Structures are given as structure tokens and as C-alpha cells.
Amino acid sequence: MSTDNDPVAVVTGAAGGIGAAVVRCLARDGFRLALVDRPGPALDALAAELESAGRPTLAVAADVRDPAATEAAAERVTAHFGGFDALVTCAGIGRIDPIGETTDEVWTDTLATNLTGTFWWCRSAVPRLKARGGGVIVAVSSTTALVGLPGRTAYAAAKAGVLGLARTLAVECAADRIRVVAVCPGATRTDLVRQGYARAADPAAAERAHAALQPIGRLSEPDEIAETIAFACSPRAATITGATLVVDGGYTAGGTSWNT
Ligand SMILES: NC(=O)c1ccc[n+]([C@@H]2O[C@H](COP(=O)([O-])OP(=O)(O)OC[C@H]3O[C@@H](n4cnc5c(N)ncnc54)[C@H](O)[C@@H]3O)[C@@H](O)[C@H]2O)c1
């Protein structure tokens, strides 16, 4: 049973693998939801699923690369629900290209979606969270921000930028009771990684090799990442701010050695 006192969360990239899992976790935890993504059937289907489960939901088709569309979306959520209490920025794209094959377009689009889109949403969210007396922003980065992996210069630069943005905003907004947390997923079974396998000579072999590289021997599932994000959004994380939470099956804890 939902009430007008239930907190409201905005999730960008809500129709994708990790974003949709976050939406379902936050709905379970009592949030009303604003789902932001590119227009499409996945966005509409998820909104219909939540509504039919009794969760007040607003689907907003908006491109995170567009600052005017972002501000208009934040205003629409505010008008619809009276404000919001949490922002989770999941929208992201990623390609694997050696630097010589990283076109101007790929660089610009990767930075615009993953980093600048996060900034536009944070800038639109902060005054609205202040108006609620505080809130939380969870910015999804990546383990690619923490370790160098070939072919990911644009993606890594964007995701490392997200870490700096989140850390700095956490300090800037702490007195306003706004927490800002970065989450770095490791390899997670979503369309984003499947698109990478599809470009490999043998996609099934690429998927097996990817799993074997993880100390836990498998990729994370989207809901395993989402549980950490939902925790970061909850009052149980009341003193976690400016932190980077890594959820990667041990990938960044380990390395390879001559005797393994
Ligand atoms: N899957 C992984 O292994 C992995 C690892 C580390 C970090 N991440 C990050 O997690 C986040 C979610 O990724 P995912 O794996 O669920 O990928 P996904 O491709 O399944 O979902 C990404 C979602 O973002 C949306 N999106 C992309 N560009 C957008 C735009 N311009 N405007 C609005 N929405 C847009 C897509 O429509 C999609 O619904 C991304 O930021 C990604 O970089 C994923």
C-alpha cells in the first residue's frame, strides 16, 4: 500500500539491466518511482509493471545528454510527486575500441552520456533535494574507473570523472543533508556487456573468458548491484557519503600471478 508520504526516487537508465533492477529494489523498499530513459517499450513496460503492483510510477522519456530535457524531466517529476528524495544515475553506454579507432563521435557521446549526463542530473537534483531537507544521490561509475583495461579510454575517462564529481558533490552538499555515493559495478550480466561479446569473433567464448577473469568465477547479476544501490539510498547508509562502493566479485582486489 503506497501513500503520499512514501519517498520518491528518480532512476536514469531505468529501462536497462542495472537500472531496472534498481527500480524493482527501490519499489520493494517503499519508494515511488520516476523512471528516466530513452523512449521505448522497455520503459513503458516497466512503468506498467510497477503501476499494476500498486507502486505510483512516472515514466519520463528524456535523453540524459540534453540539459534542457533533463531540467524539464526533473521539473515534471517535481510537479507530479511534489518533489523527490533520491536520484540514481544509471544511464550509460560503453564501447571497446583501441584509441586509434575511437572516433570523435564515440568519445563525445561516451563522455556526454556517462559523465556530463550525470552532471546535468545532479545539477537539476541538488536544489530539489535541498527543498526536501536532504536526500541522496547514487552515481553509477565502474571498476573501469579503478583499473586500466585496454580499449576503454573514453569509458574509463567518463567513469573516473563520475568518481570525482560524486566525491566533490558529497562534500559540497553534506551540510544540506544530501549524501552522494558512487557505486562501481564490476562485470554484470546486462545488454551492455552482451553488446561487447557480440562484437567478438566468438561471443560465447568471450562470455566464458569474461566469467573466468572474475575471482568469484562469474559475472554479477543486475539485482546484486541493485541491492548495494538500494542500501546506499536507505537510512541504513545514513553516514555513508563521498564513498565509492565497489561491487565486483573481487575483480579489483586481485591480480594475476606467475604461479596461478
Ligand atoms: N554491465 C556492466 O558490466 C557494468 C559494469 C560497470 C558499470 N556499469 C554501468 O552501469 C550502468 C547501467 O548499465 P547496464 O549494464 O545496465 O547497461 P544497459 O545497456 O543494460 O542499460 C543502460 C540504460 O541506459 C539507457 N541510456 C543510454 N543512453 C541514454 C541516454 N542518452 N539517455 C537516457 N538513457 C540512456 C539505456 O537506454 C539503457 O536502458 C551504466 O552506467 C554502466 O556504465 C555496467
mmCIF file of N, CA and C in Angstrom, residues 49-157:
data_model
loop_
_atom_site.group_PDB
_atom_site.id
_atom_site.type_symbol
_atom_site.label_atom_id
_atom_site.label_comp_id
_atom_site.label_asym_id
_atom_site.label_seq_id
_atom_site.Cartn_x
_atom_site.Cartn_y
_atom_site.Cartn_z
ATOM 1 N N GLU A 49 4.339 -2.393 -15.166
ATOM 2 C CA GLU A 49 4.539 -3.460 -14.173
ATOM 3 C C GLU A 49 4.427 -2.894 -12.745
ATOM 4 N N LEU A 50 5.085 -1.746 -12.511
ATOM 5 C CA LEU A 50 5.079 -1.166 -11.164
ATOM 6 C C LEU A 50 3.698 -0.635 -10.799
ATOM 7 N N GLU A 51 3.064 0.026 -11.767
ATOM 8 C CA GLU A 51 1.716 0.565 -11.509
ATOM 9 C C GLU A 51 0.755 -0.566 -11.170
ATOM 10 N N SER A 52 0.865 -1.674 -11.904
ATOM 11 C CA SER A 52 -0.088 -2.759 -11.643
ATOM 12 C C SER A 52 0.235 -3.438 -10.315
ATOM 13 N N ALA A 53 1.455 -3.253 -9.810
ATOM 14 C CA ALA A 53 1.796 -3.767 -8.472
ATOM 15 C C ALA A 53 1.456 -2.739 -7.381
ATOM 16 N N GLY A 54 0.841 -1.617 -7.781
ATOM 17 C CA GLY A 54 0.392 -0.638 -6.794
ATOM 18 C C GLY A 54 1.430 0.404 -6.420
ATOM 19 N N ARG A 55 2.538 0.485 -7.186
ATOM 20 C CA ARG A 55 3.588 1.483 -6.915
ATOM 21 C C ARG A 55 3.369 2.703 -7.799
ATOM 22 N N PRO A 56 3.114 3.870 -7.243
ATOM 23 C CA PRO A 56 2.982 5.059 -8.089
ATOM 24 C C PRO A 56 4.265 5.284 -8.901
ATOM 25 N N THR A 57 4.103 5.425 -10.200
ATOM 26 C CA THR A 57 5.261 5.458 -11.107
ATOM 27 C C THR A 57 5.033 6.487 -12.196
ATOM 28 N N LEU A 58 6.097 7.192 -12.544
ATOM 29 C CA LEU A 58 6.044 8.123 -13.665
ATOM 30 C C LEU A 58 7.158 7.750 -14.634
ATOM 31 N N ALA A 59 6.810 7.466 -15.878
ATOM 32 C CA ALA A 59 7.829 7.202 -16.899
ATOM 33 C C ALA A 59 8.123 8.501 -17.625
ATOM 34 N N VAL A 60 9.396 8.857 -17.705
ATOM 35 C CA VAL A 60 9.794 10.099 -18.369
ATOM 36 C C VAL A 60 10.813 9.765 -19.451
ATOM 37 N N ALA A 61 10.430 9.939 -20.697
ATOM 38 C CA ALA A 61 11.371 9.723 -21.794
ATOM 39 C C ALA A 61 12.222 10.981 -21.945
ATOM 40 N N ALA A 62 13.496 10.891 -21.599
ATOM 41 C CA ALA A 62 14.378 12.059 -21.686
ATOM 42 C C ALA A 62 15.802 11.580 -21.895
ATOM 43 N N ASP A 63 16.495 12.271 -22.782
ATOM 44 C CA ASP A 63 17.882 11.928 -23.103
ATOM 45 C C ASP A 63 18.804 12.617 -22.092
ATOM 46 N N VAL A 64 19.629 11.838 -21.386
ATOM 47 C CA VAL A 64 20.487 12.447 -20.355
ATOM 48 C C VAL A 64 21.572 13.346 -20.950
ATOM 49 N N ARG A 65 21.766 13.272 -22.278
ATOM 50 C CA ARG A 65 22.781 14.135 -22.901
ATOM 51 C C ARG A 65 22.265 15.556 -23.111
ATOM 52 N N ASP A 66 20.989 15.779 -22.820
ATOM 53 C CA ASP A 66 20.342 17.062 -23.138
ATOM 54 C C ASP A 66 20.012 17.800 -21.835
ATOM 55 N N PRO A 67 20.722 18.910 -21.534
ATOM 56 C CA PRO A 67 20.482 19.587 -20.252
ATOM 57 C C PRO A 67 19.077 20.170 -20.128
ATOM 58 N N ALA A 68 18.507 20.663 -21.231
ATOM 59 C CA ALA A 68 17.149 21.228 -21.161
ATOM 60 C C ALA A 68 16.134 20.115 -20.899
ATOM 61 N N ALA A 69 16.322 18.974 -21.563
ATOM 62 C CA ALA A 69 15.411 17.835 -21.346
ATOM 63 C C ALA A 69 15.547 17.324 -19.918
ATOM 64 N N THR A 70 16.761 17.376 -19.376
ATOM 65 C CA THR A 70 16.994 16.907 -18.003
ATOM 66 C C THR A 70 16.274 17.809 -17.012
ATOM 67 N N GLU A 71 16.448 19.116 -17.166
ATOM 68 C CA GLU A 71 15.780 20.055 -16.246
ATOM 69 C C GLU A 71 14.259 19.939 -16.379
ATOM 70 N N ALA A 72 13.775 19.791 -17.605
ATOM 71 C CA ALA A 72 12.323 19.634 -17.809
ATOM 72 C C ALA A 72 11.829 18.337 -17.151
ATOM 73 N N ALA A 73 12.626 17.273 -17.235
ATOM 74 C CA ALA A 73 12.232 15.994 -16.619
ATOM 75 C C ALA A 73 12.207 16.120 -15.103
ATOM 76 N N ALA A 74 13.230 16.789 -14.543
ATOM 77 C CA ALA A 74 13.267 16.978 -13.083
ATOM 78 C C ALA A 74 12.064 17.796 -12.627
ATOM 79 N N GLU A 75 11.681 18.796 -13.432
ATOM 80 C CA GLU A 75 10.524 19.633 -13.093
ATOM 81 C C GLU A 75 9.229 18.832 -13.190
ATOM 82 N N ARG A 76 9.168 17.950 -14.203
ATOM 83 C CA ARG A 76 7.963 17.116 -14.367
ATOM 84 C C ARG A 76 7.796 16.177 -13.173
ATOM 85 N N VAL A 77 8.904 15.576 -12.723
ATOM 86 C CA VAL A 77 8.847 14.676 -11.557
ATOM 87 C C VAL A 77 8.400 15.473 -10.328
ATOM 88 N N THR A 78 8.954 16.680 -10.185
ATOM 89 C CA THR A 78 8.623 17.526 -9.028
ATOM 90 C C THR A 78 7.141 17.899 -9.046
ATOM 91 N N ALA A 79 6.638 18.257 -10.223
ATOM 92 C CA ALA A 79 5.215 18.627 -10.334
ATOM 93 C C ALA A 79 4.320 17.424 -10.041
ATOM 94 N N HIS A 80 4.757 16.252 -10.503
ATOM 95 C CA HIS A 80 3.915 15.048 -10.369
ATOM 96 C C HIS A 80 3.875 14.540 -8.928
ATOM 97 N N PHE A 81 5.059 14.451 -8.289
ATOM 98 C CA PHE A 81 5.129 13.843 -6.957
ATOM 99 C C PHE A 81 5.275 14.877 -5.835
ATOM 100 N N GLY A 82 5.507 16.141 -6.193
ATOM 101 C CA GLY A 82 5.740 17.160 -5.167
ATOM 102 C C GLY A 82 7.198 17.272 -4.762
ATOM 103 N N GLY A 83 8.069 16.528 -5.433
ATOM 104 C CA GLY A 83 9.497 16.574 -5.137
ATOM 105 C C GLY A 83 10.079 15.180 -5.230
ATOM 106 N N PHE A 84 11.378 15.071 -4.977
ATOM 107 C CA PHE A 84 11.974 13.736 -4.894
ATOM 108 C C PHE A 84 13.096 13.723 -3.879
ATOM 109 N N ASP A 85 13.423 12.514 -3.420
ATOM 110 C CA ASP A 85 14.335 12.314 -2.287
ATOM 111 C C ASP A 85 15.618 11.596 -2.668
ATOM 112 N N ALA A 86 15.601 10.906 -3.798
ATOM 113 C CA ALA A 86 16.775 10.128 -4.219
ATOM 114 C C ALA A 86 16.921 10.211 -5.727
ATOM 115 N N LEU A 87 18.163 10.251 -6.149
ATOM 116 C CA LEU A 87 18.499 10.197 -7.580
ATOM 117 C C LEU A 87 19.528 9.097 -7.763
ATOM 118 N N VAL A 88 19.269 8.192 -8.692
ATOM 119 C CA VAL A 88 20.257 7.157 -9.047
ATOM 120 C C VAL A 88 20.562 7.333 -10.528
ATOM 121 N N THR A 89 21.818 7.624 -10.857
ATOM 122 C CA THR A 89 22.183 7.833 -12.263
ATOM 123 C C THR A 89 22.812 6.557 -12.816
ATOM 124 N N CYS A 90 21.992 5.815 -13.548
ATOM 125 C CA CYS A 90 22.433 4.540 -14.141
ATOM 126 C C CYS A 90 22.652 4.634 -15.645
ATOM 127 N N ALA A 91 22.087 5.641 -16.297
ATOM 128 C CA ALA A 91 22.174 5.698 -17.762
ATOM 129 C C ALA A 91 23.639 5.669 -18.182
ATOM 130 N N GLY A 92 23.955 4.797 -19.099
ATOM 131 C CA GLY A 92 25.342 4.713 -19.536
ATOM 132 C C GLY A 92 25.467 3.921 -20.817
ATOM 133 N N ILE A 93 26.557 4.187 -21.528
ATOM 134 C CA ILE A 93 26.898 3.416 -22.720
ATOM 135 C C ILE A 93 28.376 3.076 -22.630
ATOM 136 N N GLY A 94 28.794 2.045 -23.342
ATOM 137 C CA GLY A 94 30.215 1.700 -23.322
ATOM 138 C C GLY A 94 30.579 0.901 -24.547
ATOM 139 N N ARG A 95 31.698 1.254 -25.155
ATOM 140 C CA ARG A 95 32.218 0.517 -26.301
ATOM 141 C C ARG A 95 33.672 0.197 -26.039
ATOM 142 N N ILE A 96 34.153 -0.834 -26.702
ATOM 143 C CA ILE A 96 35.567 -1.185 -26.594
ATOM 144 C C ILE A 96 36.210 -0.911 -27.951
ATOM 145 N N ASP A 97 37.069 0.096 -27.988
ATOM 146 C CA ASP A 97 37.784 0.459 -29.216
ATOM 147 C C ASP A 97 39.208 0.864 -28.850
ATOM 148 N N PRO A 98 40.207 0.381 -29.567
ATOM 149 C CA PRO A 98 41.554 0.928 -29.357
ATOM 150 C C PRO A 98 41.538 2.432 -29.623
ATOM 151 N N ILE A 99 42.511 3.144 -29.045
ATOM 152 C CA ILE A 99 42.431 4.617 -29.125
ATOM 153 C C ILE A 99 42.382 5.113 -30.566
ATOM 154 N N GLY A 100 43.137 4.452 -31.449
ATOM 155 C CA GLY A 100 43.154 4.898 -32.846
ATOM 156 C C GLY A 100 41.815 4.754 -33.543
ATOM 157 N N GLU A 101 40.976 3.875 -33.025
ATOM 158 C CA GLU A 101 39.649 3.660 -33.626
ATOM 159 C C GLU A 101 38.537 4.340 -32.831
ATOM 160 N N THR A 102 38.932 5.091 -31.789
ATOM 161 C CA THR A 102 37.928 5.823 -31.001
ATOM 162 C C THR A 102 37.635 7.132 -31.725
ATOM 163 N N THR A 103 36.516 7.170 -32.402
ATOM 164 C CA THR A 103 36.179 8.343 -33.216
ATOM 165 C C THR A 103 35.786 9.522 -32.318
ATOM 166 N N ASP A 104 35.792 10.701 -32.909
ATOM 167 C CA ASP A 104 35.339 11.901 -32.183
ATOM 168 C C ASP A 104 33.928 11.661 -31.641
ATOM 169 N N GLU A 105 33.109 11.019 -32.473
ATOM 170 C CA GLU A 105 31.705 10.802 -32.094
ATOM 171 C C GLU A 105 31.597 9.869 -30.887
ATOM 172 N N VAL A 106 32.395 8.781 -30.894
ATOM 173 C CA VAL A 106 32.339 7.834 -29.771
ATOM 174 C C VAL A 106 32.834 8.507 -28.493
ATOM 175 N N TRP A 107 33.940 9.241 -28.590
ATOM 176 C CA TRP A 107 34.461 9.951 -27.408
ATOM 177 C C TRP A 107 33.406 10.918 -26.855
ATOM 178 N N THR A 108 32.858 11.750 -27.751
ATOM 179 C CA THR A 108 31.912 12.783 -27.318
ATOM 180 C C THR A 108 30.652 12.167 -26.725
ATOM 181 N N ASP A 109 30.142 11.125 -27.368
ATOM 182 C CA ASP A 109 28.904 10.506 -26.906
ATOM 183 C C ASP A 109 29.117 9.776 -25.576
ATOM 184 N N THR A 110 30.272 9.137 -25.433
ATOM 185 C CA THR A 110 30.552 8.401 -24.194
ATOM 186 C C THR A 110 30.664 9.367 -23.015
ATOM 187 N N LEU A 111 31.382 10.482 -23.233
ATOM 188 C CA LEU A 111 31.502 11.477 -22.155
ATOM 189 C C LEU A 111 30.151 12.146 -21.886
ATOM 190 N N ALA A 112 29.410 12.450 -22.947
ATOM 191 C CA ALA A 112 28.121 13.156 -22.788
ATOM 192 C C ALA A 112 27.132 12.291 -22.010
ATOM 193 N N THR A 113 27.091 11.005 -22.314
ATOM 194 C CA THR A 113 26.109 10.136 -21.659
ATOM 195 C C THR A 113 26.535 9.813 -20.232
ATOM 196 N N ASN A 114 27.778 9.363 -20.069
ATOM 197 C CA ASN A 114 28.185 8.802 -18.778
ATOM 198 C C ASN A 114 28.602 9.859 -17.757
ATOM 199 N N LEU A 115 29.236 10.919 -18.224
ATOM 200 C CA LEU A 115 29.746 11.921 -17.267
ATOM 201 C C LEU A 115 28.895 13.197 -17.284
ATOM 202 N N THR A 116 28.768 13.816 -18.451
ATOM 203 C CA THR A 116 28.039 15.092 -18.482
ATOM 204 C C THR A 116 26.567 14.865 -18.134
ATOM 205 N N GLY A 117 26.003 13.742 -18.578
ATOM 206 C CA GLY A 117 24.606 13.423 -18.234
ATOM 207 C C GLY A 117 24.424 13.267 -16.735
ATOM 208 N N THR A 118 25.437 12.701 -16.066
ATOM 209 C CA THR A 118 25.387 12.585 -14.604
ATOM 210 C C THR A 118 25.426 13.979 -13.979
ATOM 211 N N PHE A 119 26.297 14.833 -14.531
ATOM 212 C CA PHE A 119 26.383 16.210 -14.016
ATOM 213 C C PHE A 119 25.066 16.956 -14.199
ATOM 214 N N TRP A 120 24.458 16.867 -15.411
ATOM 215 C CA TRP A 120 23.191 17.601 -15.633
ATOM 216 C C TRP A 120 22.159 17.168 -14.590
ATOM 217 N N TRP A 121 22.083 15.827 -14.353
ATOM 218 C CA TRP A 121 21.066 15.338 -13.418
ATOM 219 C C TRP A 121 21.366 15.778 -11.984
ATOM 220 N N CYS A 122 22.649 15.743 -11.593
ATOM 221 C CA CYS A 122 23.000 16.199 -10.233
ATOM 222 C C CYS A 122 22.662 17.675 -10.073
ATOM 223 N N ARG A 123 22.964 18.468 -11.103
ATOM 224 C CA ARG A 123 22.701 19.914 -11.015
ATOM 225 C C ARG A 123 21.211 20.200 -10.900
ATOM 226 N N SER A 124 20.409 19.420 -11.613
ATOM 227 C CA SER A 124 18.954 19.614 -11.509
ATOM 228 C C SER A 124 18.404 19.077 -10.193
ATOM 229 N N ALA A 125 19.070 18.050 -9.638
ATOM 230 C CA ALA A 125 18.542 17.400 -8.422
ATOM 231 C C ALA A 125 18.861 18.187 -7.156
ATOM 232 N N VAL A 126 20.061 18.753 -7.058
ATOM 233 C CA VAL A 126 20.511 19.318 -5.773
ATOM 234 C C VAL A 126 19.536 20.344 -5.189
ATOM 235 N N PRO A 127 19.090 21.354 -5.942
ATOM 236 C CA PRO A 127 18.166 22.317 -5.311
ATOM 237 C C PRO A 127 16.859 21.666 -4.895
ATOM 238 N N ARG A 128 16.425 20.652 -5.630
ATOM 239 C CA ARG A 128 15.155 19.973 -5.288
ATOM 240 C C ARG A 128 15.329 19.089 -4.057
ATOM 241 N N LEU A 129 16.493 18.472 -3.909
ATOM 242 C CA LEU A 129 16.748 17.680 -2.699
ATOM 243 C C LEU A 129 16.869 18.617 -1.491
ATOM 244 N N LYS A 130 17.523 19.752 -1.697
ATOM 245 C CA LYS A 130 17.615 20.761 -0.617
ATOM 246 C C LYS A 130 16.226 21.168 -0.172
ATOM 247 N N ALA A 131 15.330 21.373 -1.132
ATOM 248 C CA ALA A 131 13.950 21.797 -0.811
ATOM 249 C C ALA A 131 13.223 20.742 0.015
ATOM 250 N N ARG A 132 13.644 19.483 -0.075
ATOM 251 C CA ARG A 132 13.045 18.398 0.725
ATOM 252 C C ARG A 132 13.719 18.273 2.090
ATOM 253 N N GLY A 133 14.769 19.080 2.321
ATOM 254 C CA GLY A 133 15.506 18.983 3.586
ATOM 255 C C GLY A 133 16.616 17.951 3.541
ATOM 256 N N GLY A 134 16.933 17.464 2.338
ATOM 257 C CA GLY A 134 18.028 16.499 2.189
ATOM 258 C C GLY A 134 17.638 15.361 1.275
ATOM 259 N N GLY A 135 18.585 14.457 1.063
ATOM 260 C CA GLY A 135 18.313 13.328 0.168
ATOM 261 C C GLY A 135 19.596 12.610 -0.168
ATOM 262 N N VAL A 136 19.540 11.825 -1.226
ATOM 263 C CA VAL A 136 20.716 11.029 -1.592
ATOM 264 C C VAL A 136 20.841 10.944 -3.111
ATOM 265 N N ILE A 137 22.081 10.988 -3.564
ATOM 266 C CA ILE A 137 22.397 10.764 -4.984
ATOM 267 C C ILE A 137 23.338 9.568 -5.041
ATOM 268 N N VAL A 138 22.994 8.584 -5.846
ATOM 269 C CA VAL A 138 23.911 7.461 -6.095
ATOM 270 C C VAL A 138 24.300 7.511 -7.564
ATOM 271 N N ALA A 139 25.587 7.707 -7.809
ATOM 272 C CA ALA A 139 26.092 7.818 -9.177
ATOM 273 C C ALA A 139 26.781 6.507 -9.546
ATOM 274 N N VAL A 140 26.313 5.891 -10.625
ATOM 275 C CA VAL A 140 26.909 4.610 -11.034
ATOM 276 C C VAL A 140 28.154 4.888 -11.875
ATOM 277 N N SER A 141 29.291 4.430 -11.364
ATOM 278 C CA SER A 141 30.555 4.517 -12.083
ATOM 279 C C SER A 141 30.884 3.110 -12.582
ATOM 280 N N SER A 142 32.113 2.668 -12.404
ATOM 281 C CA SER A 142 32.517 1.340 -12.910
ATOM 282 C C SER A 142 33.891 0.994 -12.359
ATOM 283 N N THR A 143 34.188 -0.286 -12.274
ATOM 284 C CA THR A 143 35.553 -0.681 -11.924
ATOM 285 C C THR A 143 36.539 -0.223 -13.007
ATOM 286 N N THR A 144 36.020 0.100 -14.187
ATOM 287 C CA THR A 144 36.889 0.621 -15.249
ATOM 288 C C THR A 144 37.469 1.978 -14.861
ATOM 289 N N ALA A 145 36.877 2.634 -13.868
ATOM 290 C CA ALA A 145 37.448 3.876 -13.337
ATOM 291 C C ALA A 145 38.620 3.593 -12.411
ATOM 292 N N LEU A 146 38.776 2.340 -11.987
ATOM 293 C CA LEU A 146 39.766 1.990 -10.964
ATOM 294 C C LEU A 146 40.962 1.226 -11.509
ATOM 295 N N VAL A 147 40.764 0.493 -12.593
ATOM 296 C CA VAL A 147 41.864 -0.279 -13.192
ATOM 297 C C VAL A 147 41.914 -0.005 -14.694
ATOM 298 N N GLY A 148 43.087 -0.033 -15.260
ATOM 299 C CA GLY A 148 43.227 0.192 -16.699
ATOM 300 C C GLY A 148 42.929 -1.075 -17.481
ATOM 301 N N LEU A 149 42.021 -0.968 -18.430
ATOM 302 C CA LEU A 149 41.694 -2.101 -19.303
ATOM 303 C C LEU A 149 41.800 -1.617 -20.744
ATOM 304 N N PRO A 150 42.486 -2.356 -21.614
ATOM 305 C CA PRO A 150 42.686 -1.878 -22.984
ATOM 306 C C PRO A 150 41.367 -1.591 -23.698
ATOM 307 N N GLY A 151 41.380 -0.544 -24.515
ATOM 308 C CA GLY A 151 40.241 -0.269 -25.389
ATOM 309 C C GLY A 151 39.112 0.505 -24.753
ATOM 310 N N ARG A 152 39.361 1.041 -23.576
ATOM 311 C CA ARG A 152 38.243 1.704 -22.878
ATOM 312 C C ARG A 152 38.600 3.128 -22.456
ATOM 313 N N THR A 153 39.389 3.833 -23.259
ATOM 314 C CA THR A 153 39.846 5.163 -22.833
ATOM 315 C C THR A 153 38.668 6.108 -22.578
ATOM 316 N N ALA A 154 37.707 6.155 -23.498
ATOM 317 C CA ALA A 154 36.593 7.100 -23.337
ATOM 318 C C ALA A 154 35.736 6.711 -22.136
ATOM 319 N N TYR A 155 35.411 5.436 -22.048
ATOM 320 C CA TYR A 155 34.548 4.956 -20.957
ATOM 321 C C TYR A 155 35.234 5.165 -19.606
ATOM 322 N N ALA A 156 36.524 4.829 -19.518
ATOM 323 C CA ALA A 156 37.253 4.968 -18.255
ATOM 324 C C ALA A 156 37.365 6.434 -17.853
ATOM 325 N N ALA A 157 37.631 7.307 -18.822
ATOM 326 C CA ALA A 157 37.741 8.740 -18.511
ATOM 327 C C ALA A 157 36.411 9.251 -17.960
#
